[in-house]
Coordinates of C-alpha atoms in Angstrom, one line a residue:
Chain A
X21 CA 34.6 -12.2 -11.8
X22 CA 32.3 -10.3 -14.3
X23 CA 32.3 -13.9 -16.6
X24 CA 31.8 -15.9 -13.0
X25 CA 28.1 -13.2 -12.7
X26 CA 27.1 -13.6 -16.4
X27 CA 27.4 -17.2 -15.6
X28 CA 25.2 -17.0 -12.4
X29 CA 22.7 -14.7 -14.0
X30 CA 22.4 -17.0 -17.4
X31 CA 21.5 -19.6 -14.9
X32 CA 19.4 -17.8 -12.1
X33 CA 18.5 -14.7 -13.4
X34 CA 15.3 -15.9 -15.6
X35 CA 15.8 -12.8 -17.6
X36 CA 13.7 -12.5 -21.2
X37 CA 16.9 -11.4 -22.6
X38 CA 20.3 -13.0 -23.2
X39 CA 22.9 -12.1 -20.7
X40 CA 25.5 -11.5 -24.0
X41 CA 23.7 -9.1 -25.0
X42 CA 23.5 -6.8 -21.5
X43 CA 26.1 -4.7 -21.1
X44 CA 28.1 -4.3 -17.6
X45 CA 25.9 -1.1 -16.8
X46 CA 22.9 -2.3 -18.1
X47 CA 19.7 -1.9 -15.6
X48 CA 18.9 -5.5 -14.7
X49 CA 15.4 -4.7 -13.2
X50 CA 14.6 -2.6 -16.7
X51 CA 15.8 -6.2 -18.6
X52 CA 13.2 -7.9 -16.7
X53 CA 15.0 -9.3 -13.0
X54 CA 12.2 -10.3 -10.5
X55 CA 12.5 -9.8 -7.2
X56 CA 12.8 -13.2 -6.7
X57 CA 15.0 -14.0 -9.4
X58 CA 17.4 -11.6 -7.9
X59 CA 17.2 -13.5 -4.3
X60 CA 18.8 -16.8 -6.5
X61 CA 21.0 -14.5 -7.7
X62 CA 22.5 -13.8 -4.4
X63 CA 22.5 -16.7 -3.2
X64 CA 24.0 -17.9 -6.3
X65 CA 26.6 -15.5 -6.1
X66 CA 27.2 -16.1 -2.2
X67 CA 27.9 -19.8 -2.7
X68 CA 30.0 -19.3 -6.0
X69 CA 32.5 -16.5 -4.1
X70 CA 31.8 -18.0 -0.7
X71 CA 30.5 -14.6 1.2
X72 CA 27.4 -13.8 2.7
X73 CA 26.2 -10.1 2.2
X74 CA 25.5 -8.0 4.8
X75 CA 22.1 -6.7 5.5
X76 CA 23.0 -3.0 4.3
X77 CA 23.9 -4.4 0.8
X78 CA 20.2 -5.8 0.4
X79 CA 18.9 -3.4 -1.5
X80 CA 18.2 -2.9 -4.7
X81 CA 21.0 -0.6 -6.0
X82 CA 23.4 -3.4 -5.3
X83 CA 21.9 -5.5 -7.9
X84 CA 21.4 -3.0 -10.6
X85 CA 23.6 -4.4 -12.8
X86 CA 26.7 -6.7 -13.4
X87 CA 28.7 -3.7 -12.7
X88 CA 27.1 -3.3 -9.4
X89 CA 27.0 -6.8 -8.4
X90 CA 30.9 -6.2 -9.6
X91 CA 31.7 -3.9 -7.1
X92 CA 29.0 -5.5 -4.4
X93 CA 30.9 -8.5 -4.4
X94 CA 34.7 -6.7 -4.5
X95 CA 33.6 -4.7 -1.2
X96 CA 32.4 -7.4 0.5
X97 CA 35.8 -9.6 -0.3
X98 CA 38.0 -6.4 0.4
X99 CA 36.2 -6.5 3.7
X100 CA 36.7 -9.8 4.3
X101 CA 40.1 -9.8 3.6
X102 CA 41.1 -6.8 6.0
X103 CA 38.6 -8.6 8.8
Chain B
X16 CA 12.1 10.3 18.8
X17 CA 8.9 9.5 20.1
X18 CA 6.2 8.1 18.2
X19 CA 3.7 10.9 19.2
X20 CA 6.2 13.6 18.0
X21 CA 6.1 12.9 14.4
X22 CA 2.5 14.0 14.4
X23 CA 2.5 17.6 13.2
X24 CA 0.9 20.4 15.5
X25 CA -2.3 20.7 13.6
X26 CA -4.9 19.8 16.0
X27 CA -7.2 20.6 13.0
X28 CA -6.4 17.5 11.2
X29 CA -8.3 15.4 13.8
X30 CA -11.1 17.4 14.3
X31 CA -12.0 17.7 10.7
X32 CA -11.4 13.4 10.6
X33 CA -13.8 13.4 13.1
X34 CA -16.3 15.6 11.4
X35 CA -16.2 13.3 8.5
X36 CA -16.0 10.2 10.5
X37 CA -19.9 11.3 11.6
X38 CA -21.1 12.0 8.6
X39 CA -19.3 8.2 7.2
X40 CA -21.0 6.6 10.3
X41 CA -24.7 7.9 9.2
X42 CA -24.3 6.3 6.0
X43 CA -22.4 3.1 6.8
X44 CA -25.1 0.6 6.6
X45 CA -26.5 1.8 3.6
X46 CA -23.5 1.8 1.9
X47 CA -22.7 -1.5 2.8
X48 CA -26.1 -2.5 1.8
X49 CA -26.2 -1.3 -1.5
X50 CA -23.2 -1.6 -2.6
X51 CA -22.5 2.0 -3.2
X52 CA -19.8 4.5 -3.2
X53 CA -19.7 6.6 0.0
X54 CA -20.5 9.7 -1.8
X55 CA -22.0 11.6 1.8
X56 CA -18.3 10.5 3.5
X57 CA -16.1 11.4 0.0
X58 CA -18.4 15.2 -0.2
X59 CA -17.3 15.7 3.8
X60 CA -13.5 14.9 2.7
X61 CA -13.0 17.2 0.1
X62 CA -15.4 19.8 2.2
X63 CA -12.7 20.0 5.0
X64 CA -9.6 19.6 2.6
X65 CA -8.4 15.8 3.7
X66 CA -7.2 15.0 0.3
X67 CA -4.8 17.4 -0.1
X68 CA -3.2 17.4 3.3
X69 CA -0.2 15.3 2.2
X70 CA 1.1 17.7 -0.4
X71 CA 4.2 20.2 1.1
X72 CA 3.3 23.9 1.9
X73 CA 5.5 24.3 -0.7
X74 CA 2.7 23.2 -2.7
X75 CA 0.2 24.4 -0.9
X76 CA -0.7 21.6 1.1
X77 CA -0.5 21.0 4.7
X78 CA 2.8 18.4 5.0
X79 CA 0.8 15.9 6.9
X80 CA 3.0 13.1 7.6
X81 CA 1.9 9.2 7.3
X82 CA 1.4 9.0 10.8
X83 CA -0.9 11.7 10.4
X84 CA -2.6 10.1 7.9
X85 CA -2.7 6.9 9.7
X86 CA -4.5 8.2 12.5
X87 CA -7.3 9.7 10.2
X88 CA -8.1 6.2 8.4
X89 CA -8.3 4.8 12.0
X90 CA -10.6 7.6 13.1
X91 CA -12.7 6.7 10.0
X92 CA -12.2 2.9 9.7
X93 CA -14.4 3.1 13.4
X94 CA -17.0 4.9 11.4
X95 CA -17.4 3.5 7.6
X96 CA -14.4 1.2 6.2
X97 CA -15.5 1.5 2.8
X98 CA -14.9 5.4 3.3
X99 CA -11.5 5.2 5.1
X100 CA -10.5 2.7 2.4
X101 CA -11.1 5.1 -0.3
X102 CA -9.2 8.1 1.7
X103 CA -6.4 5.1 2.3
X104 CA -6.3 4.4 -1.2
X105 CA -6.0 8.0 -2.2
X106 CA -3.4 8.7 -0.5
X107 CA -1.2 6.0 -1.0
X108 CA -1.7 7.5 -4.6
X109 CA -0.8 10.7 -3.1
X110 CA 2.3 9.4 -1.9
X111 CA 3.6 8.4 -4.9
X112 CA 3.1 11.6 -6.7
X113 CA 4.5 13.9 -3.3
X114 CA 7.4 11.4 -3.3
X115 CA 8.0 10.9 -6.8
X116 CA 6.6 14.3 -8.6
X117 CA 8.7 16.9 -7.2
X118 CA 11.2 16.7 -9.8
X119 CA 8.8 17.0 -12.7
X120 CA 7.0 20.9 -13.5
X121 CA 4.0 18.7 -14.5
X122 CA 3.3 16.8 -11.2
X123 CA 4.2 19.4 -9.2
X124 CA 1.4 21.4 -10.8
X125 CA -0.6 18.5 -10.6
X126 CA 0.1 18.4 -6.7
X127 CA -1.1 22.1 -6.5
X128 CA -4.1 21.0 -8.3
X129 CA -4.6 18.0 -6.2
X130 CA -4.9 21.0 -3.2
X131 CA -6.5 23.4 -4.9
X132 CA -9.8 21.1 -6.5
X133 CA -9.5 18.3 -3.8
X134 CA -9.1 16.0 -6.2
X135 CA -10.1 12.2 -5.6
X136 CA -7.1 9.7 -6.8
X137 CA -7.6 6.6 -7.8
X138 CA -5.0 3.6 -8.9
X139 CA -5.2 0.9 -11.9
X140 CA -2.4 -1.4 -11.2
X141 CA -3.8 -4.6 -12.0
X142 CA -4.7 -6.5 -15.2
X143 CA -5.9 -9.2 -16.5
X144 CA -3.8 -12.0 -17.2
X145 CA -1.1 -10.8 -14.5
X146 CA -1.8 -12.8 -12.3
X147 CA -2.5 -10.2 -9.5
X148 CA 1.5 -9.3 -9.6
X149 CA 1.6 -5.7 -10.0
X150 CA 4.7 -5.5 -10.5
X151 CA 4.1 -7.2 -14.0
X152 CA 1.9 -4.9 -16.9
X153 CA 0.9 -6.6 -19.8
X154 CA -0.3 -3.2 -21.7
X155 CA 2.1 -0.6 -22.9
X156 CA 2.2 3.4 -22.8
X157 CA 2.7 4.7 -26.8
X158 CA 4.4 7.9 -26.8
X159 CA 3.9 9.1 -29.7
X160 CA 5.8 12.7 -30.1
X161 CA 4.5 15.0 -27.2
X162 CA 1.2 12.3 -26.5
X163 CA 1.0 9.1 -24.9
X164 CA -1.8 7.1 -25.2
X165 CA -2.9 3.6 -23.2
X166 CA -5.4 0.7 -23.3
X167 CA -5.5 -1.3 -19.9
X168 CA -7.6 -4.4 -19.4
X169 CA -8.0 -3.2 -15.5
X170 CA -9.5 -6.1 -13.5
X171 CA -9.4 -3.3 -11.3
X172 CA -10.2 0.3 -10.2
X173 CA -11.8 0.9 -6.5
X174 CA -14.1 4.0 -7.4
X175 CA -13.4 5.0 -10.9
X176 CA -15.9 6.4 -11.9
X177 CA -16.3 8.8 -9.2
X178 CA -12.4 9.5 -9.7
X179 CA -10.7 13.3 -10.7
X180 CA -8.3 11.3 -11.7
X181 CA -6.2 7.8 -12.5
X182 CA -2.8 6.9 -11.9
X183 CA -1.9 3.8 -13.8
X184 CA 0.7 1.6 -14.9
X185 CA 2.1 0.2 -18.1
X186 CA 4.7 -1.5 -19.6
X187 CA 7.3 2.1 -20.0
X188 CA 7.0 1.3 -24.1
X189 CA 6.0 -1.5 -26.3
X190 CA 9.5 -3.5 -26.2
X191 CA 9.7 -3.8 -22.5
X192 CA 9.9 -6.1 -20.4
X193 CA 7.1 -7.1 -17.9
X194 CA 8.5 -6.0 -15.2
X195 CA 9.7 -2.2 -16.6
X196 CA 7.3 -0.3 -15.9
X197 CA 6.0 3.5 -15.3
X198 CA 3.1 4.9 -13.9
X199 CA 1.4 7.8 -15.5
X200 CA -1.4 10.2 -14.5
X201 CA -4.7 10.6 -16.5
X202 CA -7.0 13.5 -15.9
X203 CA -10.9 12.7 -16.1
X204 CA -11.2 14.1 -19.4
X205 CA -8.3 12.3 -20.9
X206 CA -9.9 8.9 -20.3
X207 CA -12.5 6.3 -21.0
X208 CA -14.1 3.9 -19.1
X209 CA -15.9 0.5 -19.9
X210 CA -16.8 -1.4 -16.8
X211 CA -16.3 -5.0 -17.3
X212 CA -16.8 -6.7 -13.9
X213 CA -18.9 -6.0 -10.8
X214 CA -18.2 -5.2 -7.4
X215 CA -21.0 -7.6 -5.4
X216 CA -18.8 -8.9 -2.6
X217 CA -19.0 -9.7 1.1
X218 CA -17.5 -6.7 2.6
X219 CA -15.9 -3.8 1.8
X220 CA -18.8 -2.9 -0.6
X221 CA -19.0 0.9 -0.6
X222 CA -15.2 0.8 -2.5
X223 CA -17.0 0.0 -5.6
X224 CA -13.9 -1.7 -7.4
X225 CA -15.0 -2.6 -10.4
X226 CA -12.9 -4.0 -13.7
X227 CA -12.7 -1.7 -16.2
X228 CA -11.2 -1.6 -20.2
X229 CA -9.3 2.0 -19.7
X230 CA -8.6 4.3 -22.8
X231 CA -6.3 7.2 -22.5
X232 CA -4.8 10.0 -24.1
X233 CA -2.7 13.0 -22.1
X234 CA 0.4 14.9 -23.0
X235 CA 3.7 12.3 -22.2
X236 CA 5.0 14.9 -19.5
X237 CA 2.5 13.3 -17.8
X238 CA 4.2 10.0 -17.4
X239 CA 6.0 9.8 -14.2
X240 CA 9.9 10.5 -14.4
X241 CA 11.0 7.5 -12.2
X242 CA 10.6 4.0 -13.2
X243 CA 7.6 2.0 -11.7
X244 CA 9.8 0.0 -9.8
X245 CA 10.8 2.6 -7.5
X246 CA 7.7 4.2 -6.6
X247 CA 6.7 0.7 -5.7
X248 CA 9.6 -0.2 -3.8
X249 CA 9.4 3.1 -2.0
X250 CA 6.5 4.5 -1.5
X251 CA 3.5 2.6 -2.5
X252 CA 4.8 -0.4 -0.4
X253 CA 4.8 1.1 2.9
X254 CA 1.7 3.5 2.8
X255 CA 0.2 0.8 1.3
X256 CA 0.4 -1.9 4.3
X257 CA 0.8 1.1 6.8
X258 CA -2.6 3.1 5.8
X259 CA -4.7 0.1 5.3
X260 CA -3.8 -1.3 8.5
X261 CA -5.0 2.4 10.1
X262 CA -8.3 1.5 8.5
X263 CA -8.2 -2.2 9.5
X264 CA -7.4 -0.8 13.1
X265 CA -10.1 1.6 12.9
X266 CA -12.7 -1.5 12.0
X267 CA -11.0 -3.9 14.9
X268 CA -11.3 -0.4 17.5
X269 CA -15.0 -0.2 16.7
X270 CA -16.0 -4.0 17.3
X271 CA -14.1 -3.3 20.9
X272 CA -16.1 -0.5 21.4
X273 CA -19.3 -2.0 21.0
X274 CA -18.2 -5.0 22.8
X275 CA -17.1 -3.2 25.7
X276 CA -20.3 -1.3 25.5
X277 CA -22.3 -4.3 26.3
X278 CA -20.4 -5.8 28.5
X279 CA -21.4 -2.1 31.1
X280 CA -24.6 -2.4 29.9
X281 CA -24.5 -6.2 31.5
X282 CA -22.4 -4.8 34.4
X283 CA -25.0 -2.4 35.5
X284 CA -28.1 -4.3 35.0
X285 CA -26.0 -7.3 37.0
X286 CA -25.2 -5.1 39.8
X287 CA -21.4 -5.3 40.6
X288 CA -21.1 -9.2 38.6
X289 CA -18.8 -9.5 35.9
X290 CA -20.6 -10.4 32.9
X291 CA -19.4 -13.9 31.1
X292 CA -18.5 -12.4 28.3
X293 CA -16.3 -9.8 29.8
X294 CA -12.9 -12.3 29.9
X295 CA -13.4 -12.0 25.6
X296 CA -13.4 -8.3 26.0
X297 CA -9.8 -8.5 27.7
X298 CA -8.3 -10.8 24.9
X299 CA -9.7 -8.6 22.4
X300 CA -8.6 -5.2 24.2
X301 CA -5.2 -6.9 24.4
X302 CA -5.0 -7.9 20.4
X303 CA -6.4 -4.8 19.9
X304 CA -2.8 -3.0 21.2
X305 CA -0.9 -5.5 20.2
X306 CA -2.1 -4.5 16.4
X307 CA -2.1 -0.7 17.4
X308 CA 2.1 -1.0 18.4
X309 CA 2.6 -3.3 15.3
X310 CA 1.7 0.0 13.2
X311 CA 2.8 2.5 15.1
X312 CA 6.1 0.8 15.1
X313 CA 5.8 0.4 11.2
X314 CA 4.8 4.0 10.7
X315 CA 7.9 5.2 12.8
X316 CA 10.3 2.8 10.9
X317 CA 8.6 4.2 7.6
X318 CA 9.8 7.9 9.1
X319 CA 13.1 6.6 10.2
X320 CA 13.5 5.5 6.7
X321 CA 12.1 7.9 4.3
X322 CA 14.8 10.2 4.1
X323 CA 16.9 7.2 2.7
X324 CA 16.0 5.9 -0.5
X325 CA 18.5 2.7 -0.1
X326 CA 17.1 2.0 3.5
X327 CA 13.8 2.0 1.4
X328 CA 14.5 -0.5 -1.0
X329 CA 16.0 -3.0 1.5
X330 CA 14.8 -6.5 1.8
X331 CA 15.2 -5.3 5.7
X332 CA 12.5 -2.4 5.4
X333 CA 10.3 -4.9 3.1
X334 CA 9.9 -7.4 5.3
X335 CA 9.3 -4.9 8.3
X336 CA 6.4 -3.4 6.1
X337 CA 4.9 -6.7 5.1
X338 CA 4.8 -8.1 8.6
X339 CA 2.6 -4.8 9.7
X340 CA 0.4 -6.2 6.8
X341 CA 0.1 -9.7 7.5
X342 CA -0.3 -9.2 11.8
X343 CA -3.1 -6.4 11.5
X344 CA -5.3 -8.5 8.4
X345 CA -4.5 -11.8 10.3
X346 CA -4.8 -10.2 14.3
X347 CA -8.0 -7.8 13.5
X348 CA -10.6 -10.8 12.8
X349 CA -9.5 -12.7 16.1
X350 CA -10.3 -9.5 17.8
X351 CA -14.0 -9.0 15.9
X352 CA -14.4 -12.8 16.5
X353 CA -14.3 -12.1 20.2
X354 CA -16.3 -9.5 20.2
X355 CA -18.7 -11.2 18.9
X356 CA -18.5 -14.3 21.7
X357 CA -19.2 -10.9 23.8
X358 CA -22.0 -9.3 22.3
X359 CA -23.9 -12.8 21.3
X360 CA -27.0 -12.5 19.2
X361 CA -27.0 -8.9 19.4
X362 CA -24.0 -8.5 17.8
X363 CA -24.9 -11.4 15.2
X364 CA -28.2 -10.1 14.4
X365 CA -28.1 -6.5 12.1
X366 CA -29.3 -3.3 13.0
X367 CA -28.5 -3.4 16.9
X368 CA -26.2 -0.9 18.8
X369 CA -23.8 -4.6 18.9
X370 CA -24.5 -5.3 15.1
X371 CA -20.6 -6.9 14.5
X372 CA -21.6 -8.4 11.0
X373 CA -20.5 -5.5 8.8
X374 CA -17.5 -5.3 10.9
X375 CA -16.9 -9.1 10.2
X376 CA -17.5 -9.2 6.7
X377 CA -15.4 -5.6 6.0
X378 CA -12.4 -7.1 7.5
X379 CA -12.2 -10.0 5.5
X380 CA -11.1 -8.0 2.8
X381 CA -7.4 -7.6 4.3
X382 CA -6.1 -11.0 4.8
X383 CA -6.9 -10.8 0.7
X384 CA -5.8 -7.5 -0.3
X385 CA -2.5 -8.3 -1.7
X386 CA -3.0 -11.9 -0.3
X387 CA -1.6 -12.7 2.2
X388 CA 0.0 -15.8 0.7
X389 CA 1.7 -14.2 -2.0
X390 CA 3.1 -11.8 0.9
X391 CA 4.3 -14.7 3.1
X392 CA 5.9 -16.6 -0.6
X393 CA 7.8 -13.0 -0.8
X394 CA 9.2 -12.6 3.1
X395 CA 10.0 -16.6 2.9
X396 CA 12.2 -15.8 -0.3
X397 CA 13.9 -12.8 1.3
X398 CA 14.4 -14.3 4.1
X399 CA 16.4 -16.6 2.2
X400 CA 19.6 -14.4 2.1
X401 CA 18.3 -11.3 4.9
X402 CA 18.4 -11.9 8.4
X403 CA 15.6 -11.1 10.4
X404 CA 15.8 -8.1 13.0
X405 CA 16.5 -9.8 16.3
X406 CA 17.5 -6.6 18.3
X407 CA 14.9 -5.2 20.6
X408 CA 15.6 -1.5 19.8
X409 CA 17.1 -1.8 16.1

């Protein structure tokens, strides 16, 4: 999963820096995300895991970083999974 | 919760709005006229402690919530809007630093002194070259030991040089990115000033927002603990849109006013007929609530919210806040424009009891404060993955 994000954030994410060089906790907004750059993001990572986020995960903090998008995308699957 | 019952118990507030709000009105035309800063208005704020009302007790202020606030720029938006634009703008400045200063010994101080001198905030968030993206800095803070420094290229600063003090962001050091940014305050004596553009616009002309090259130097406590991003997303967002549309209210209120005082004036001498303007006076009294429950419903979902920095820095919350923004600039100048069908030549012509002109021209200025396009272009991409509030009581 965390190679599948690097790989939607080396295409979507515009960032000024290389995605290789972030680490998983590394502040995405800090590294130079846009708000819209992070909007492709999401619906990068919707149509590459196949889930839609729910409106309460639209914020900022799930975006933060790879580790967050990690754990984002792990509680909406887990959800999925038990729905 | 009702709407009413988040204004706090100090009758006070309004009355002493009021008081300035006639001393604003005296001056109005002449500010408009010359182009100058509202010093009469500015003199009356600081006489009866308005800019310091936001602050806690706990800092000596008075805990004034936005609604509060609100209701004050729409008490003086009816008098002056280049005055309630400058009280607007000073305290969405004064949000950031009761929202985002606690937690520093030097802001909080800073937030006594705010109370204590009535200081006058002002903001320098844009630059040139940024493309009018305030997110974005070009310039970078150098911390250098226990000093900062800054340069800015401000395109920039509504009533600088009449300001105690500037809060203004940067780049956080000279290897970051555009976008990471913090804000940091600069005391009058810590800066300098070179005015590089004008302020000789159609409305709006008392704000004096001139473009300035800043220089600063302060102590590097003085830089705000939280990242730029932040105070943005979570304060300066929302009492941006919600305290300019209390002013843009304010100017919409006062064209109804005078509209609806010529239409009596027609009534009377017309003995019992309707006047033919009076069906304009009904749209525009009917726009005119429809922009008055837009904000009040933005200022009680700003409430609802505060307490919760995630609900803050939703795309939900976003897009709530930027609709307040885009239906009061957009609705306001329909509502002037029908005054004006009402009041005819007399509200065309200057320097009648219907004068509508200054109105006119002042409220221009929204649909273009943050324009309204580049709003719009931000909703249409959030929209994108959020999905819009379609519950009547959610």
């Amino acid at each position: 999963m965390n190679e599948t994000i690097r790989a939607i954030l080396r295409k979507l994410a515009n960032l000024p820096v290389a995605v290789e060089d972030l680490t998983d906790d590394a502040d995405l907004y800090a590294a130079g995300l846009s708000s819209f750059a992070s909007v492709q993001v999401m619906l990068g990572i919707e149509e590459s895991f196949d889930i839609e986020f729910p409106d309460n995960l639209l914020n900022r903090k799930s975006f933060a970083s790879i580790q967050a998008i990690e754990a984002t995308v792990r509680q909406i699957v887990k959800a999925n999974e038990a729905a | 919760m009702s709407v009413v019952a988040l204004a706090s118990e100090t009758p006070s507030l309004i009355d002493r709005a009021q008081r300035v709000a006639a001393i604003a009105a005296r001056h109005a035309d002449e500010v408009d006229r010359e182009g100058r800063f509202p010093y009469e208005a500015v003199a009356a704020m600081k006489t009866e402690a308005l800019l310091g009302i936001q602050v806690p007790p706990s800092h000596g202020g008075e805990g004034a919530s936005l609604l509060d606030i609100a209701n004050i720029c729409a008490t003086l938006g009816q008098a002056c809007a280049a005055s309630a634009m400058v009280f607007a703008m000073h305290h969405i400045k004064a949000s950031s630093l009761v929202e985002h200063g606690e937690e520093s010994a030097w802001h909080s101080g800073f937030m006594r002194d705010t109370v204590k001198h009535q200081y006058l905030l002002a903001s320098a968030t844009t630059e040139g070259g940024i493309g009018g993206n305030l997110r974005n800095s070009i310039c970078a803070i150098e911390i250098d030991g226990p000093i900062c420094r800054l340069t800015k290229d401000a395109t920039v600063i509504s009533y600088a040089t009449e300001a105690d003090a500037i809060l203004i962001t940067s780049r956080a050091n000279k290897d970051a990115a555009p976008g990471d940014q913090v804000m940091t305050a600069f005391l009058r004596h810590q800066y300098t000033l070179e005015k590089t553009n004008d302020w000789d616009t159609l409305g709006m002309r008392g704000t004096c927002s001139e473009g300035f090259l800043f220089k600063g130097e302060a102590p590097a406590e003085q830089i705000f603990p939280k990242p730029f991003a932040e105070i943005a997303a979570q304060s300066m967002l929302a009492t941006s849109h919600l305290l300019w549309s209390g002013v843009w209210y304010g100017i919409a209120a006062d064209a109804v006013a005078r509209a609806q005082s010529f239409v009596r004036a027609a009534a009377r001498k017309a003995q019992g007929q309707v006047p033919p303007g009076a069906s304009h006076l009904a749209e525009a009294v009917n726009l005119l609530q429809l922009v008055k429950s837009n904000l009040l419903t933005g200022l009680k979902t700003y409430e609802d919210a505060r307490a919760n920095p995630d609900k803050l820095s939703s795309m939900a919350f976003a897009i709530a806040m930027n609709n307040v923004k885009i239906a009061s600039s957009e609705t306001i100048l329909e509502i002037i424009h029908r005054a004006l069908m009402v009041c005819g030549i007399l509200g065309y012509k200057n320097g009648t009891p219907y004068s509508l002109g200054r109105h006119l021209r002042d409220a221009h200025s929204a649909r273009l404060m943050i324009s309204n396009d580049r709003i719009l272009g931000n909703t249409a991409t959030m929209l994108l993955v959020q999905k819009p509030d379609l519950s009547l009581l959610g």
